[in-house]
């Protein structure tokens, strides 16, 4: 009986507990239902919006980058389509190294590809895709596509690549594009329409590619696609097309450019040739040069080290950034200043003993015993230093400065490239500003003497020298030099010329100009340039120059032979032709090559031969060398002028 | 002749199939129907998943049938051997187990099995057996022993580490102890002790487990990592609205935003396509399943069968609540499938056995009346 009662009580007890549990179950389910109501009714709108955001992704359609062509339509920069293998690190299911190892079975991946990937990955955001291999072969594409399911976060992309078919030719003008870095991102943010760069992963880094970035880039389009969580597009819902970037038509004549580059051979230097009437830059040479194709997909470490540490500084844009004393090429302008300021007449002559005493310092001429009686014509044709020592002293530094400034010396030419250097056109005011110590701030009269022959504080860029000689050739009408002649719409083929009207006119008397021009025309005939321009078949005008090399610091560690070479003088030549109706004006500098007549003038000759006559040397380097006068390095260690 | 054979066959079939409890079978059948419909949508892009799912369902029914045929007395005899075998296997796992995805959960005994799964049934069996043996004189010592019987395998499972299964086994055992009449005072004491133990437990958790709990508190702290799953499944549920987007029309599911969409997160796929109405129906089906189970427990003749039936019914509840809770973002993400919905052979075996045992208890309620 107690047993039964006990069981009965136990059953009652159990059922009570069961009811408690049942109530608990009920409450828990009620909580779930409340949760569902909260998600599906109260916050329904938010979640629908988020689901739509998830589903639809606006994919930017990157426009084709504009081409770069020379004045005759030769392509200097173009695009071609190829496949890349790209990894999005944030979407990987397994460690990156493992993925790359597995990929390398299907697609060739070299150690340098891995290194480059690592560097690009450091710069990229985590959710961006970074290329591990570019320019896949069709077989590689097929092999990967078959195995794609094994690699979430790895995709093959068809992309346009930038290519510079002429390689090293005019590399400093064209520049190159490269992958957008953190620094470029700031540049993009400062642009008017930063969203235009959504989807773009390359940007102009140097040269015209950088300067004309916004024109070359074009307008980014969009595509609305339905995407999976893995980011794979399922189908396209809507699209708005991209507008391709505009083409740049350059003023360069790439044949002329090639001839000059070859004429330099292994030597360092620069040449800028300008059409004086328009400001068109016809050739813009900086030697040695480099292959811009190396930079597009990220340069490998070895190539970079080679370029960056080479004593020849191939990456240096010499016409724009290299500054050199003009040497004797400065003399024609000095002569013109003397005429304009009434300090000399053309026939007024001095007796040259071969030196000029100033205080207790003897300024030497390079011709021992002097040039005898020297008038203005002879001073230019024979490049007499004594004549200009005296003249410099008579004019004074500030008068020289004021006269030279409008020619563009020590001024920005305003060419369409970034980072142009001003160089130094000295004046008393300049010296006060440039130095800190009071005794250095003072201008000493003795310092004016060497200015007369283009030495001293004077340093100008080859571009400025070419610009100045073009201004003289153009009788003082200043045209701003430019590399881009026209901008072409790739669709309508409509060309918009960029040519600026004349900048200003230098106030000069034509008769004075004619005196100087006559002397310049004498140089290639009976003067210092006669050897290089023998049997030219056209009348040209020019002026040789030799400038002291000041580039190497004493304490820099170079080997002895290299050291000696870098201390040799620079060889310069400025010229225009034909002498009466100039169509080309140019400045050449060959670094550490000695006399202007020796190395620079032959290169000028080849350039003008081609431009005026269409003459094309079989081997420009040999042709230039043939005309080059071999001069010993020690023959003119301290000599100024030619 | 064929006629007589047919007549002779039918009662045989009827007798064998009579072991199926009509209401339980009907409820499970309806949940499976919902599951199959959802699986068609969720299984897109998983070749062969539907076939496997149907195979799992048939396997589940087979085991259900077998379990239903076994009388509770037999089950009681089997309780201790099964339990001991389970514990032995767990020890084996700890010593020579197979490591997959950083967890040591499997062991090779001819075939590779996961012993922690066995404990889901073995634990309530064992504890129900234990209390049955002590019936009439259940003192605190009996509860202490029961606690020990429970804590040893649970500790082994959690150490694997497998917090999800450990919690489920713990819950299954605790239900038995609770239904056996653990005093409210002790329960309150355990709750206080548990709360005090929390900081210690936090330190004992693995990093990924802590991460899961942190992610639950604020999924946005890790929107691309662990939080991504919760956020995306909440978006799926929420964007389903009241009526749902319609069958095969869920963008979250079809565009692969829902992780594990045929297994643990299948509820998100279902909810996106069938909305609040679908959810309510599914909740009701689970409520009916659990309710039916509890009713069987209430009418069961012996303490063993009462405790067993109650614990198994509540096991369904734990599965369903934890799964839907985690998918809708109110519980941490642990590997718990939704009963009779999620794809997966192991779960179907356990669930089929569970329902089969309930049926057996129900069928034998009068036979065992003492």
Tab-separated table of N, CA and C in Angstrom, chain A residues 213-281:
chain	number	residue	atom	x	y	z
A	213	UNK	N	48.001	62.301	-66.896
A	213	UNK	CA	47.255	61.186	-66.318
A	213	UNK	C	45.744	61.308	-66.532
A	214	UNK	N	45.205	62.452	-66.207
A	214	UNK	CA	43.744	62.573	-66.238
A	214	UNK	C	43.186	62.531	-67.660
A	215	UNK	N	43.985	62.998	-68.623
A	215	UNK	CA	43.538	62.958	-70.022
A	215	UNK	C	43.657	61.536	-70.570
A	216	UNK	N	44.751	60.860	-70.203
A	216	UNK	CA	44.979	59.506	-70.704
A	216	UNK	C	44.015	58.497	-70.076
A	217	UNK	N	43.618	58.765	-68.845
A	217	UNK	CA	42.870	57.755	-68.089
A	217	UNK	C	41.486	57.451	-68.657
A	218	UNK	N	40.746	58.512	-69.000
A	218	UNK	CA	39.381	58.291	-69.482
A	218	UNK	C	38.387	58.209	-68.342
A	219	UNK	N	37.113	57.974	-68.703
A	219	UNK	CA	36.057	58.004	-67.700
A	219	UNK	C	35.614	56.567	-67.397
A	220	UNK	N	35.645	56.224	-66.134
A	220	UNK	CA	35.309	54.867	-65.722
A	220	UNK	C	33.810	54.615	-65.838
A	221	UNK	N	33.456	53.504	-66.416
A	221	UNK	CA	32.050	53.129	-66.507
A	221	UNK	C	31.686	52.202	-65.362
A	222	UNK	N	30.481	51.656	-65.378
A	222	UNK	CA	30.112	50.748	-64.303
A	222	UNK	C	29.261	49.619	-64.857
A	223	UNK	N	29.164	48.581	-64.076
A	223	UNK	CA	28.320	47.461	-64.447
A	223	UNK	C	27.683	46.976	-63.163
A	224	UNK	N	26.368	46.852	-63.166
A	224	UNK	CA	25.705	46.313	-61.978
A	224	UNK	C	25.595	44.813	-62.150
A	225	UNK	N	26.240	44.071	-61.271
A	225	UNK	CA	26.181	42.617	-61.414
A	225	UNK	C	25.686	41.983	-60.127
A	226	UNK	N	25.071	40.823	-60.309
A	226	UNK	CA	24.684	40.044	-59.146
A	226	UNK	C	25.890	39.198	-58.782
A	227	UNK	N	26.319	39.275	-57.527
A	227	UNK	CA	27.533	38.560	-57.148
A	227	UNK	C	27.255	37.576	-56.021
A	228	UNK	N	28.106	36.571	-55.958
A	228	UNK	CA	28.034	35.616	-54.859
A	228	UNK	C	28.882	36.138	-53.708
A	229	UNK	N	28.761	35.462	-52.560
A	229	UNK	CA	29.546	35.877	-51.410
A	229	UNK	C	31.026	35.824	-51.734
A	230	UNK	N	31.404	34.923	-52.639
A	230	UNK	CA	32.799	34.808	-53.039
A	230	UNK	C	33.220	35.902	-54.002
A	231	UNK	N	32.265	36.771	-54.386
A	231	UNK	CA	32.591	37.880	-55.262
A	231	UNK	C	32.531	37.519	-56.737
A	232	UNK	N	32.107	36.327	-57.036
A	232	UNK	CA	32.035	35.899	-58.428
A	232	UNK	C	30.756	36.465	-59.057
A	233	UNK	N	30.879	37.100	-60.185
A	233	UNK	CA	29.708	37.689	-60.832
A	233	UNK	C	28.853	36.580	-61.441
A	234	UNK	N	27.539	36.666	-61.206
A	234	UNK	CA	26.645	35.639	-61.726
A	234	UNK	C	25.984	36.119	-63.007
A	235	UNK	N	25.448	37.354	-62.948
A	235	UNK	CA	24.904	37.910	-64.199
A	235	UNK	C	24.890	39.430	-64.125
A	236	UNK	N	24.834	40.043	-65.276
A	236	UNK	CA	24.860	41.497	-65.354
A	236	UNK	C	23.440	42.028	-65.356
A	237	UNK	N	23.191	43.053	-64.525
A	237	UNK	CA	21.843	43.616	-64.436
A	237	UNK	C	21.723	44.904	-65.249
A	238	UNK	N	22.767	45.714	-65.234
A	238	UNK	CA	22.740	46.980	-65.964
A	238	UNK	C	24.164	47.413	-66.215
A	239	UNK	N	24.346	48.280	-67.203
A	239	UNK	CA	25.709	48.756	-67.418
A	239	UNK	C	25.743	50.168	-67.978
A	240	UNK	N	26.799	50.887	-67.681
A	240	UNK	CA	27.054	52.204	-68.242
A	240	UNK	C	28.474	52.191	-68.747
A	241	UNK	N	28.626	52.458	-70.019
A	241	UNK	CA	29.927	52.249	-70.652
A	241	UNK	C	31.003	53.198	-70.175
A	242	UNK	N	32.235	52.791	-70.372
A	242	UNK	CA	33.375	53.622	-70.033
A	242	UNK	C	33.746	54.469	-71.240
A	243	UNK	N	34.284	55.659	-70.992
A	243	UNK	CA	34.775	56.501	-72.068
A	243	UNK	C	36.284	56.375	-72.108
A	244	UNK	N	36.836	55.925	-73.240
A	244	UNK	CA	38.289	55.725	-73.274
A	244	UNK	C	39.054	57.029	-73.124
A	245	UNK	N	40.273	56.915	-72.621
A	245	UNK	CA	41.131	58.085	-72.470
A	245	UNK	C	41.573	58.631	-73.816
A	246	UNK	N	41.972	59.887	-73.838
A	246	UNK	CA	42.382	60.510	-75.095
A	246	UNK	C	43.834	60.191	-75.426
A	247	UNK	N	44.145	60.204	-76.712
A	247	UNK	CA	45.507	59.925	-77.161
A	247	UNK	C	46.343	61.197	-77.125
A	248	UNK	N	47.623	61.028	-76.853
A	248	UNK	CA	48.534	62.166	-76.912
A	248	UNK	C	49.328	62.098	-78.215
A	249	UNK	N	49.289	63.188	-78.983
A	249	UNK	CA	50.119	63.274	-80.180
A	249	UNK	C	51.299	64.176	-79.810
A	250	UNK	N	52.484	63.613	-79.817
A	250	UNK	CA	53.640	64.373	-79.371
A	250	UNK	C	54.245	65.191	-80.499
A	251	UNK	N	55.005	66.200	-80.103
A	251	UNK	CA	55.757	66.980	-81.085
A	251	UNK	C	57.054	66.270	-81.461
A	252	UNK	N	57.428	65.235	-80.700
A	252	UNK	CA	58.673	64.519	-80.978
A	252	UNK	C	58.656	63.866	-82.347
A	253	UNK	N	59.837	63.895	-83.002
A	253	UNK	CA	60.043	63.082	-84.197
A	253	UNK	C	60.866	61.888	-83.732
A	254	UNK	N	60.216	60.742	-83.649
A	254	UNK	CA	60.859	59.625	-82.967
A	254	UNK	C	62.055	59.090	-83.738
A	255	UNK	N	62.074	59.330	-85.070
A	255	UNK	CA	63.247	58.922	-85.855
A	255	UNK	C	64.453	59.767	-85.465
A	256	UNK	N	64.213	61.059	-85.343
A	256	UNK	CA	65.277	61.966	-84.904
A	256	UNK	C	65.775	61.547	-83.518
A	257	UNK	N	64.817	61.253	-82.660
A	257	UNK	CA	65.126	60.841	-81.293
A	257	UNK	C	66.030	59.604	-81.292
A	258	UNK	N	65.662	58.633	-82.112
A	258	UNK	CA	66.425	57.382	-82.162
A	258	UNK	C	67.852	57.631	-82.629
A	259	UNK	N	67.977	58.464	-83.687
A	259	UNK	CA	69.309	58.728	-84.248
A	259	UNK	C	70.196	59.370	-83.189
A	260	UNK	N	69.638	60.326	-82.474
A	260	UNK	CA	70.433	61.013	-81.455
A	260	UNK	C	70.806	60.046	-80.327
A	261	UNK	N	69.833	59.251	-79.898
A	261	UNK	CA	70.115	58.313	-78.802
A	261	UNK	C	71.230	57.349	-79.197
A	262	UNK	N	71.180	56.911	-80.457
A	262	UNK	CA	72.226	55.999	-80.901
A	262	UNK	C	73.559	56.716	-81.034
A	263	UNK	N	73.497	57.995	-81.437
A	263	UNK	CA	74.728	58.757	-81.624
A	263	UNK	C	75.487	58.914	-80.309
A	264	UNK	N	74.749	58.978	-79.198
A	264	UNK	CA	75.398	59.091	-77.894
A	264	UNK	C	76.190	57.831	-77.558
A	265	UNK	N	75.745	56.713	-78.100
A	265	UNK	CA	76.415	55.459	-77.752
A	265	UNK	C	76.330	55.215	-76.254
A	266	UNK	N	77.465	54.899	-75.640
A	266	UNK	CA	77.480	54.628	-74.209
A	266	UNK	C	77.684	55.889	-73.381
A	267	UNK	N	77.814	57.030	-74.058
A	267	UNK	CA	78.140	58.246	-73.303
A	267	UNK	C	76.907	58.815	-72.605
A	268	UNK	N	77.168	59.577	-71.554
A	268	UNK	CA	76.079	60.209	-70.813
A	268	UNK	C	75.834	61.609	-71.370
A	269	UNK	N	74.626	62.064	-71.283
A	269	UNK	CA	74.366	63.419	-71.716
A	269	UNK	C	72.922	63.659	-72.072
A	270	UNK	N	72.681	64.799	-72.721
A	270	UNK	CA	71.309	65.165	-73.049
A	270	UNK	C	71.299	65.984	-74.325
A	271	UNK	N	70.171	65.907	-75.021
A	271	UNK	CA	69.964	66.772	-76.179
A	271	UNK	C	68.495	67.157	-76.199
A	272	UNK	N	68.266	68.455	-76.404
A	272	UNK	CA	66.885	68.890	-76.606
A	272	UNK	C	66.851	69.675	-77.902
A	273	UNK	N	65.960	69.284	-78.799
A	273	UNK	CA	65.797	70.000	-80.058
A	273	UNK	C	64.389	70.576	-80.117
A	274	UNK	N	64.317	71.838	-80.497
A	274	UNK	CA	63.031	72.544	-80.493
A	274	UNK	C	62.821	73.205	-81.847
A	275	UNK	N	61.558	73.198	-82.301
A	275	UNK	CA	61.215	74.003	-83.474
A	275	UNK	C	60.992	75.427	-82.964
A	276	UNK	N	61.901	76.376	-83.311
A	276	UNK	CA	61.832	77.694	-82.674
A	276	UNK	C	60.530	78.436	-82.946
A	277	UNK	N	59.937	78.193	-84.110
A	277	UNK	CA	58.736	78.939	-84.480
A	277	UNK	C	57.516	78.519	-83.670
A	278	UNK	N	57.506	77.269	-83.208
A	278	UNK	CA	56.300	76.771	-82.534
A	278	UNK	C	56.527	76.364	-81.084
A	279	UNK	N	57.766	76.076	-80.725
A	279	UNK	CA	58.023	75.541	-79.375
A	279	UNK	C	57.878	74.034	-79.326
A	280	UNK	N	57.598	73.398	-80.483
A	280	UNK	CA	57.536	71.935	-80.531
A	280	UNK	C	58.887	71.349	-80.118
A	281	UNK	N	58.871	70.436	-79.173
A	281	UNK	CA	60.112	69.743	-78.834
A	281	UNK	C	60.244	68.570	-79.798
